[in-house]
């Protein structure tokens, strides 16, 4: 959510910033802007819309070795040029980009207005730059910045330049991710590694409350108590190739096609434990809490969006195979209500980005209550990964498409591994866990079979693209997939879709059904198949169209439904992997059939770092 990039070094900053913005555009794309320090003055360009609009406004020969840039996802104030970042102070000596929300901005704005500051935008961000200007009247720039961030309530990732110190770049973080790429004679600040990896793989993670003062010769980082802190430099293993489309028309399609590998990578070196009696240790990330895991009596999963639906699938798995009572809660609800978690509860955060504000805060709340905190996270080194007691990385590789796809398959895989781990500590026999692990290993090939048949789904997507409403229905393991399928088509195709437990349909949603309101049934051959069929009969009786996902070989279903997509046979607990891929492809093809930019759906942004 909002992309930040800043450069200081010996090269011209503009191409680095522009390239960084293009790589970060998936985080927000309402407007964009760049500021460069030029001969002790700051020059700023801003544009509404995509980074390409900004590019048209700047002469590529503009020079400067220090600069900041931003791609915005609007929170306060509509997407417009005046609300685009960077924002400047009255004297045009300071330029600043911001990710996050300043909660006390109205109060600060009033105070600063009384002191004569003039505001030109509706953003919360602009108060920060005026606040620094005000404080810098009597202090050094560093002192003013330190004091300013102390006065801010809310969250921020900030990158700042000032014409008074033209050879410096400053940044500060609280609640919004910010990392520093350490190159040879140059430094790049960014809200995520994809803007940095083509320049350097050496990364320093800024922690909450820290301020960095960077010059071409080095950097100093100060903690919240204003003490200089030594920082570890990490090596990220993210390649430039991984953040490119590699021949696919969209990142979303590339990432759907990476689902088989996402599952393989999640299982690699981990699933073996369950295949032979003297198999390896439990997943490395959980070793440090192995004994504590044995003592937990309950799991609470906290997550948002697609990760929440993976969590819901996890509930079915964990309760069936480990016997541990499991609840799943939207992270945004968890933190604001009285809950009953204690030291016998494991609170499990699921997050692709590892930066989702609601999920992060839920974990912090759980820690305060003494719970064991666990993470299933894709982005290595992200805040949730660092703040949980233990966890398992997904290793799905970077997910750039705004709609989550391969991360979902990966999260499901890790949830199965976690279930087997906890199950073996409790009631699951070796032969049961071996049988499940063996079937799990077959999932990537089965997803590949669905991908080979993509044209069937593409044709159906074209046939159904004109419908403006859908019900997605499924029971048991297929219920979370109904929710996920409905979310995906909503996001990508701007089609109204509701996901329901199929048994709930007759309690209300059935009122919507007619020939113009189709249903997408997830109906693999499983223990609830007959019940799902009853739901289909009810839809048919009301002239509703049905598109169904069914298990290969189920010819009979054709008598009832209008169209069917077949998935390979799999154990009931794992059919969700397969039907999820079908719903992802269907949403993708409906979105592209309607001519939408599926990688950047309107109003959305990757990595939601505000509440
Ligand atoms: C849906 C989607 C979002 C995310 C949600 C959580 O396609 O991408 O619903 O799943 O914002 O994000 P993470 O997993 O990064 O915490």
Coordinates of C-alpha atoms in Angstrom, one line a residue, residues 4-512:
X4 CA 8.1 4.6 -1.4
X5 CA 11.6 4.7 -3.0
X6 CA 14.5 7.0 -2.2
X7 CA 18.0 7.2 -3.6
X8 CA 21.3 8.7 -2.6
X9 CA 24.6 8.0 -4.2
X10 CA 26.9 8.8 -7.1
X11 CA 24.5 7.9 -9.9
X12 CA 21.7 10.1 -11.3
X13 CA 18.7 9.3 -9.0
X14 CA 15.9 9.7 -11.6
X15 CA 16.2 6.4 -13.5
X16 CA 16.6 4.5 -10.2
X17 CA 13.5 6.2 -8.8
X18 CA 11.5 5.7 -11.9
X19 CA 12.4 2.0 -12.2
X20 CA 11.6 1.6 -8.5
X21 CA 8.2 3.3 -8.9
X22 CA 7.3 0.9 -11.7
X23 CA 8.2 -2.1 -9.6
X24 CA 6.3 -0.7 -6.7
X25 CA 3.2 0.3 -8.7
X26 CA 1.3 -2.8 -7.5
X27 CA 1.3 -1.2 -4.1
X28 CA -0.9 1.7 -5.2
X29 CA -1.5 3.5 -8.4
X30 CA -3.8 6.5 -7.9
X31 CA -1.0 9.0 -8.5
X32 CA 2.7 9.3 -8.4
X33 CA 5.5 11.8 -7.8
X34 CA 9.2 12.4 -7.6
X35 CA 11.5 15.0 -5.9
X36 CA 15.1 15.6 -6.8
X37 CA 17.7 17.7 -5.1
X38 CA 19.2 19.9 -7.8
X39 CA 21.9 22.5 -7.0
X40 CA 20.7 22.9 -3.4
X41 CA 17.1 23.3 -4.5
X42 CA 14.3 20.7 -4.6
X43 CA 12.3 20.1 -7.8
X44 CA 9.1 18.1 -7.7
X45 CA 6.9 16.5 -10.3
X46 CA 3.5 14.9 -9.6
X47 CA 0.8 13.3 -11.8
X48 CA -2.6 11.6 -11.3
X49 CA -2.8 8.0 -12.5
X50 CA -0.1 5.5 -13.3
X51 CA 3.6 6.0 -13.1
X52 CA 3.6 6.3 -17.0
X53 CA 1.7 9.6 -16.6
X54 CA 4.4 10.9 -14.3
X55 CA 7.1 9.7 -16.7
X56 CA 5.5 11.8 -19.5
X57 CA 5.9 14.9 -17.3
X58 CA 9.7 14.6 -16.5
X59 CA 12.5 15.2 -18.9
X60 CA 14.7 12.1 -18.5
X61 CA 17.8 14.3 -18.5
X62 CA 16.8 15.9 -15.2
X63 CA 19.8 15.4 -12.9
X64 CA 20.3 14.9 -9.1
X65 CA 22.1 12.4 -6.9
X66 CA 19.5 12.5 -4.2
X67 CA 15.7 12.0 -4.6
X68 CA 12.5 10.5 -3.3
X69 CA 9.5 9.0 -5.1
X70 CA 6.0 7.7 -4.3
X71 CA 3.1 5.8 -5.8
X72 CA -0.1 6.5 -3.9
X73 CA -3.1 4.5 -2.7
X74 CA -5.4 7.3 -1.5
X75 CA -6.5 7.3 2.1
X76 CA -7.1 11.0 3.0
X77 CA -8.1 13.1 0.0
X78 CA -9.1 12.0 -3.5
X79 CA -6.5 10.9 -6.1
X80 CA -5.4 14.3 -7.5
X81 CA -2.2 16.1 -8.3
X82 CA -2.3 18.3 -5.2
X83 CA -2.8 15.2 -3.0
X84 CA -0.1 13.2 -4.7
X85 CA 3.3 12.9 -2.9
X86 CA 5.9 14.2 -2.4
X87 CA 4.6 17.1 -0.2
X88 CA 6.5 20.2 0.5
X89 CA 6.8 22.7 3.4
X90 CA 5.9 26.4 3.0
X91 CA 9.5 27.3 2.2
X92 CA 9.9 24.5 -0.4
X93 CA 13.0 23.4 1.4
X94 CA 11.7 20.0 2.5
X95 CA 10.1 17.3 0.5
X96 CA 8.5 14.2 2.0
X97 CA 6.8 11.0 1.0
X98 CA 4.7 9.0 3.4
X99 CA 3.1 5.6 3.7
X100 CA 0.6 5.1 6.6
X101 CA -2.0 7.2 8.4
X102 CA -1.4 10.1 10.7
X103 CA -4.3 9.9 13.1
X104 CA -3.8 13.3 14.9
X105 CA -3.3 15.2 11.6
X106 CA -6.4 17.4 12.1
X107 CA -5.2 18.6 15.5
X108 CA -1.7 19.2 14.2
X109 CA -3.0 21.0 11.1
X110 CA -5.0 23.4 13.3
X111 CA -2.0 24.1 15.4
X112 CA 0.3 24.7 12.4
X113 CA -2.2 26.8 10.6
X114 CA -2.3 29.1 13.6
X115 CA 1.4 29.5 13.3
X116 CA 1.0 30.6 9.7
X117 CA 1.6 27.4 7.8
X118 CA -0.4 27.2 4.5
X119 CA -1.6 23.8 3.4
X120 CA -2.2 22.9 -0.3
X121 CA -3.6 19.3 0.0
X122 CA -6.3 17.4 1.8
X123 CA -3.8 14.7 3.0
X124 CA -2.7 13.8 6.5
X125 CA 0.8 13.6 5.1
X126 CA 1.2 17.3 4.5
X127 CA 1.1 18.1 8.3
X128 CA 4.3 16.1 8.8
X129 CA 6.4 18.2 6.4
X130 CA 5.1 21.5 7.9
X131 CA 5.7 20.1 11.4
X132 CA 9.3 19.4 10.6
X133 CA 9.6 22.9 9.0
X134 CA 8.2 24.5 12.2
X135 CA 10.5 22.5 14.5
X136 CA 13.6 23.1 12.3
X137 CA 13.3 26.8 13.0
X138 CA 15.1 26.3 16.3
X139 CA 16.7 22.9 15.8
X140 CA 19.0 20.9 13.5
X141 CA 17.1 19.0 10.8
X142 CA 17.7 15.7 12.6
X143 CA 16.5 17.1 15.9
X144 CA 13.4 18.5 14.2
X145 CA 12.6 15.2 12.6
X146 CA 13.1 13.3 15.8
X147 CA 10.8 15.7 17.6
X148 CA 8.2 15.6 14.8
X149 CA 7.9 11.8 14.7
X150 CA 7.5 11.8 18.5
X151 CA 4.4 14.1 18.1
X152 CA 2.8 11.9 15.4
X153 CA 0.1 9.4 16.3
X154 CA -0.7 6.6 13.8
X155 CA 1.6 4.9 11.4
X156 CA 4.3 6.1 9.0
X157 CA 7.0 5.1 6.7
X158 CA 8.7 8.4 5.7
X159 CA 11.5 9.4 3.2
X160 CA 12.6 13.0 3.4
X161 CA 15.0 15.3 1.6
X162 CA 15.9 18.9 2.4
X163 CA 17.7 21.5 0.4
X164 CA 19.5 22.6 3.6
X165 CA 21.3 19.3 3.6
X166 CA 21.5 18.4 0.0
X167 CA 23.8 15.4 0.5
X168 CA 21.4 13.6 2.9
X169 CA 18.4 11.4 2.8
X170 CA 16.4 10.8 5.9
X171 CA 13.8 8.1 6.7
X172 CA 11.7 7.0 9.6
X173 CA 9.4 4.1 10.3
X174 CA 6.5 3.2 12.6
X175 CA 4.0 0.6 11.5
X176 CA 4.7 0.9 7.8
X177 CA 7.6 -1.1 6.3
X178 CA 10.7 0.5 5.2
X179 CA 14.0 -1.1 4.2
X180 CA 17.4 0.2 3.2
X181 CA 19.3 -1.3 0.4
X182 CA 23.1 -1.0 0.9
X183 CA 25.0 -0.7 -2.4
X184 CA 28.6 0.3 -3.2
X185 CA 28.6 4.1 -2.8
X186 CA 24.8 4.3 -2.9
X187 CA 21.8 3.6 -0.8
X188 CA 18.2 2.9 -1.8
X189 CA 15.3 3.2 0.6
X190 CA 12.1 1.4 -0.3
X191 CA 8.8 0.1 1.1
X192 CA 9.7 -3.3 -0.3
X193 CA 12.6 -5.2 -1.7
X194 CA 11.4 -5.4 -5.3
X195 CA 12.5 -1.8 -5.8
X196 CA 16.0 -2.6 -4.5
X197 CA 17.0 -6.1 -5.7
X198 CA 18.2 -5.0 -9.2
X199 CA 20.7 -2.8 -7.4
X200 CA 21.8 -4.7 -4.3
X201 CA 20.8 -7.7 -2.4
X202 CA 22.1 -6.3 0.9
X203 CA 19.2 -5.1 3.1
X204 CA 18.8 -3.4 6.4
X205 CA 15.3 -3.6 8.0
X206 CA 14.2 -0.5 9.8
X207 CA 12.3 -1.2 13.0
X208 CA 9.4 0.8 14.5
X209 CA 10.6 4.1 16.0
X210 CA 13.9 4.1 14.1
X211 CA 15.2 7.1 12.1
X212 CA 17.9 6.7 9.4
X213 CA 20.3 9.5 8.4
X214 CA 21.9 8.5 5.1
X215 CA 24.7 10.1 3.0
X216 CA 26.6 8.6 0.0
X217 CA 29.3 7.5 2.5
X218 CA 27.2 5.6 5.0
X219 CA 24.2 5.6 7.3
X220 CA 23.4 6.1 10.9
X221 CA 20.3 4.6 12.5
X222 CA 18.8 5.9 15.7
X223 CA 16.2 4.1 17.8
X224 CA 13.2 5.6 19.5
X225 CA 15.3 6.7 22.4
X226 CA 17.6 8.5 20.0
X227 CA 20.5 6.1 20.5
X228 CA 22.6 5.1 17.6
X229 CA 22.0 1.4 16.9
X230 CA 24.1 -1.1 15.1
X231 CA 22.1 -2.9 12.4
X232 CA 22.6 -6.3 10.8
X233 CA 22.8 -6.4 7.0
X234 CA 20.7 -9.2 5.6
X235 CA 21.2 -10.8 2.2
X236 CA 17.8 -11.2 0.4
X237 CA 17.5 -14.0 -2.0
X238 CA 15.1 -12.4 -4.4
X239 CA 16.1 -12.2 -8.0
X240 CA 15.3 -9.5 -10.6
X241 CA 13.8 -12.2 -12.8
X242 CA 11.3 -13.2 -10.1
X243 CA 9.7 -9.8 -10.2
X244 CA 9.2 -9.8 -14.0
X245 CA 6.3 -11.3 -16.0
X246 CA 8.5 -13.8 -17.8
X247 CA 6.4 -14.0 -21.0
X248 CA 3.0 -14.1 -19.3
X249 CA 0.5 -11.3 -20.2
X250 CA -0.1 -10.6 -16.5
X251 CA 1.5 -11.3 -13.2
X252 CA -1.8 -12.8 -12.1
X253 CA -1.6 -15.5 -14.8
X254 CA 2.1 -16.1 -14.1
X255 CA 1.3 -16.6 -10.4
X256 CA -1.6 -18.9 -11.0
X257 CA 0.7 -21.0 -13.2
X258 CA 3.3 -21.0 -10.4
X259 CA 0.8 -22.6 -8.0
X260 CA 2.2 -26.2 -8.5
X261 CA 5.7 -24.9 -7.7
X262 CA 4.3 -22.8 -4.8
X263 CA 3.1 -26.1 -3.3
X264 CA 6.3 -27.9 -4.0
X265 CA 8.4 -25.2 -2.5
X266 CA 6.3 -25.1 0.6
X267 CA 6.7 -28.9 1.1
X268 CA 10.4 -29.2 0.2
X269 CA 12.5 -30.4 3.1
X270 CA 9.4 -30.5 5.3
X271 CA 7.0 -33.1 4.1
X272 CA 9.7 -35.9 4.4
X273 CA 9.2 -35.8 8.2
X274 CA 5.8 -37.5 7.7
X275 CA 6.9 -40.0 5.1
X276 CA 9.2 -42.2 7.1
X277 CA 9.2 -43.0 10.8
X278 CA 12.7 -41.5 11.3
X279 CA 12.0 -38.6 8.9
X280 CA 13.5 -35.2 9.5
X281 CA 12.7 -32.7 12.3
X282 CA 9.5 -30.6 12.4
X283 CA 9.6 -27.5 10.2
X284 CA 12.7 -25.6 11.2
X285 CA 10.8 -22.4 12.0
X286 CA 8.8 -24.3 14.7
X287 CA 11.7 -26.1 16.4
X288 CA 12.3 -23.3 18.9
X289 CA 8.7 -23.7 20.2
X290 CA 8.4 -27.5 19.8
X291 CA 7.7 -28.1 23.5
X292 CA 5.3 -25.2 23.8
X293 CA 3.4 -26.5 20.8
X294 CA 2.7 -29.7 22.7
X295 CA 1.0 -27.7 25.5
X296 CA -1.3 -25.6 23.5
X297 CA -5.0 -26.3 23.8
X298 CA -6.5 -24.1 21.2
X299 CA -5.6 -22.2 18.0
X300 CA -6.9 -18.9 16.9
X301 CA -6.1 -18.0 13.3
X302 CA -6.0 -14.2 12.5
X303 CA -5.7 -13.0 8.9
X304 CA -7.4 -10.9 6.3
X305 CA -8.9 -11.4 2.8
X306 CA -7.6 -14.4 0.9
X307 CA -5.2 -15.3 3.8
X308 CA -8.3 -15.4 6.1
X309 CA -10.0 -17.9 3.7
X310 CA -6.8 -20.1 3.8
X311 CA -7.2 -19.9 7.6
X312 CA -10.8 -21.1 7.4
X313 CA -9.6 -24.1 5.3
X314 CA -6.9 -24.6 8.0
X315 CA -9.7 -24.8 10.7
X316 CA -11.2 -27.8 9.0
X317 CA -7.8 -29.4 8.7
X318 CA -6.6 -28.7 12.2
X319 CA -9.8 -29.8 13.9
X320 CA -10.2 -33.0 11.8
X321 CA -6.6 -34.2 12.0
X322 CA -5.0 -32.7 15.1
X323 CA -8.1 -32.4 17.3
X324 CA -7.2 -28.9 18.4
X325 CA -10.1 -26.5 18.7
X326 CA -9.5 -23.9 16.1
X327 CA -11.1 -20.5 15.5
X328 CA -10.6 -18.2 12.6
X329 CA -11.1 -14.5 13.0
X330 CA -10.7 -11.4 10.8
X331 CA -7.6 -9.8 12.2
X332 CA -9.4 -6.4 12.2
X333 CA -12.1 -7.8 14.5
X334 CA -9.8 -9.7 16.8
X335 CA -7.9 -6.7 18.1
X336 CA -10.9 -4.6 19.1
X337 CA -13.0 -7.0 21.0
X338 CA -12.5 -8.7 24.4
X339 CA -11.1 -12.2 23.7
X340 CA -10.3 -15.0 25.9
X341 CA -6.8 -16.0 24.7
X342 CA -4.1 -17.0 27.2
X343 CA -0.8 -18.8 27.4
X344 CA -2.4 -22.1 26.2
X345 CA -3.6 -20.5 23.0
X346 CA -1.5 -20.3 19.9
X347 CA -2.5 -17.3 17.8
X348 CA -1.5 -18.0 14.2
X349 CA -1.1 -15.1 11.7
X350 CA -1.4 -15.9 8.0
X351 CA -0.1 -13.2 5.7
X352 CA 1.4 -13.2 2.2
X353 CA 3.0 -9.7 2.7
X354 CA 3.8 -10.1 6.4
X355 CA 3.0 -6.4 6.7
X356 CA -0.9 -6.3 6.8
X357 CA -1.6 -3.7 9.6
X358 CA -4.6 -5.5 11.1
X359 CA -2.9 -8.9 11.2
X360 CA 0.3 -7.4 12.7
X361 CA -1.7 -5.6 15.4
X362 CA -3.7 -8.8 16.2
X363 CA -0.4 -10.6 16.8
X364 CA 0.9 -7.8 19.0
X365 CA -2.4 -7.9 21.0
X366 CA -2.0 -11.7 21.3
X367 CA 1.5 -11.4 22.6
X368 CA 0.4 -9.0 25.3
X369 CA -2.1 -11.6 26.5
X370 CA 0.7 -14.2 26.7
X371 CA -0.3 -16.4 23.8
X372 CA 2.2 -18.2 21.7
X373 CA 2.3 -16.3 18.4
X374 CA 3.0 -18.2 15.1
X375 CA 3.2 -17.0 11.5
X376 CA 2.6 -18.4 8.1
X377 CA 4.2 -15.7 6.0
X378 CA 5.5 -15.4 2.5
X379 CA 7.7 -12.4 2.6
X380 CA 11.0 -13.2 4.3
X381 CA 12.1 -10.6 6.9
X382 CA 8.7 -8.9 6.9
X383 CA 7.4 -7.4 10.2
X384 CA 5.0 -10.3 11.0
X385 CA 7.7 -12.8 10.4
X386 CA 10.0 -11.0 12.7
X387 CA 7.5 -10.3 15.5
X388 CA 5.9 -13.8 15.8
X389 CA 7.6 -16.3 18.2
X390 CA 8.0 -18.9 15.5
X391 CA 6.6 -19.7 12.1
X392 CA 6.9 -21.3 8.7
X393 CA 7.8 -19.4 5.6
X394 CA 5.8 -20.1 2.5
X395 CA 8.7 -19.7 0.0
X396 CA 6.2 -19.0 -2.8
X397 CA 8.4 -16.2 -4.2
X398 CA 7.3 -12.6 -4.7
X399 CA 3.6 -12.2 -5.4
X400 CA 3.1 -9.1 -7.6
X401 CA -0.4 -9.4 -8.9
X402 CA -2.6 -7.5 -6.5
X403 CA -5.0 -10.4 -6.2
X404 CA -3.5 -13.2 -4.2
X405 CA -3.3 -16.6 -5.9
X406 CA -0.1 -18.6 -5.5
X407 CA 0.2 -17.4 -1.9
X408 CA -3.2 -19.1 -1.2
X409 CA -2.0 -22.5 -2.5
X410 CA 1.2 -22.1 -0.5
X411 CA -0.6 -21.1 2.7
X412 CA -2.9 -24.2 2.3
X413 CA 0.2 -26.4 2.0
X414 CA 1.8 -25.0 5.1
X415 CA -1.5 -25.4 7.0
X416 CA -1.5 -29.1 6.1
X417 CA 2.1 -29.4 7.4
X418 CA 1.2 -27.6 10.6
X419 CA -1.8 -29.8 11.0
X420 CA 0.4 -32.9 10.6
X421 CA 3.0 -31.5 13.0
X422 CA 0.4 -30.8 15.7
X423 CA -1.5 -34.0 14.9
X424 CA 1.5 -36.2 15.4
X425 CA 2.1 -34.5 18.7
X426 CA -1.5 -35.5 19.6
X427 CA -3.8 -38.1 18.1
X428 CA -2.6 -38.7 14.5
X429 CA -0.9 -42.0 13.9
X430 CA 2.2 -42.3 11.7
X431 CA 0.3 -44.3 9.1
X432 CA -2.5 -41.6 8.9
X433 CA 0.0 -38.8 8.6
X434 CA 2.0 -40.7 6.0
X435 CA -1.1 -41.3 3.9
X436 CA -1.9 -37.6 4.0
X437 CA 1.6 -36.5 3.2
X438 CA 1.8 -38.9 0.3
X439 CA -1.4 -37.5 -1.2
X440 CA -0.2 -34.0 -0.5
X441 CA 2.9 -34.6 -2.7
X442 CA 0.6 -35.4 -5.6
X443 CA -1.2 -32.1 -5.5
X444 CA 1.2 -30.1 -7.7
X445 CA 0.8 -32.5 -10.6
X446 CA -3.0 -32.4 -10.2
X447 CA -2.9 -28.6 -10.3
X448 CA -0.8 -28.9 -13.5
X449 CA -3.5 -31.0 -15.1
X450 CA -6.0 -28.2 -14.4
X451 CA -3.7 -25.6 -15.9
X452 CA -3.2 -27.7 -19.0
X453 CA -7.0 -27.5 -19.5
X454 CA -7.1 -23.7 -19.1
X455 CA -8.9 -23.2 -22.4
X456 CA -12.0 -24.9 -21.1
X457 CA -12.1 -22.4 -18.2
X458 CA -11.3 -19.5 -20.6
X459 CA -14.3 -20.5 -22.9
X460 CA -16.6 -20.7 -19.9
X461 CA -15.4 -17.4 -18.6
X462 CA -16.3 -15.8 -22.0
X463 CA -19.7 -17.5 -21.9
X464 CA -20.5 -16.2 -18.4
X465 CA -18.7 -12.8 -18.5
X466 CA -21.9 -10.8 -19.1
X467 CA -23.5 -11.9 -15.8
X468 CA -23.2 -9.2 -13.1
X469 CA -24.1 -11.3 -10.0
X470 CA -23.0 -14.7 -8.7
X471 CA -23.5 -17.0 -5.8
X472 CA -20.4 -19.1 -5.0
X473 CA -21.4 -22.1 -2.9
X474 CA -19.6 -25.0 -1.3
X475 CA -19.8 -27.2 1.8
X476 CA -17.1 -28.3 4.3
X477 CA -13.7 -28.0 2.7
X478 CA -15.2 -26.4 -0.3
X479 CA -16.9 -23.6 1.7
X480 CA -13.6 -21.5 2.1
X481 CA -13.1 -21.9 -1.6
X482 CA -16.6 -20.6 -2.4
X483 CA -15.6 -17.5 -0.3
X484 CA -12.2 -17.2 -2.0
X485 CA -13.7 -17.7 -5.5
X486 CA -16.3 -14.9 -4.9
X487 CA -13.6 -12.5 -3.6
X488 CA -11.4 -13.1 -6.6
X489 CA -14.1 -12.5 -9.2
X490 CA -15.2 -9.4 -7.3
X491 CA -11.7 -7.9 -7.2
X492 CA -10.7 -8.7 -10.7
X493 CA -13.9 -8.5 -12.7
X494 CA -15.9 -6.0 -10.7
X495 CA -18.7 -8.5 -10.7
X496 CA -20.9 -8.8 -7.6
X497 CA -20.4 -12.2 -6.1
X498 CA -21.2 -13.7 -2.7
X499 CA -19.6 -16.8 -1.2
X500 CA -21.9 -18.9 1.0
X501 CA -21.9 -22.2 2.8
X502 CA -24.1 -24.2 0.4
X503 CA -26.3 -25.2 3.2
X504 CA -27.0 -21.6 4.0
X505 CA -28.4 -20.8 0.6
X506 CA -32.0 -21.8 1.5
X507 CA -31.9 -19.5 4.5
X508 CA -32.0 -16.4 2.4
X509 CA -29.8 -16.1 -0.7
X510 CA -32.1 -18.4 -2.7
X511 CA -34.4 -15.4 -3.0
X512 CA -32.0 -13.9 -5.5

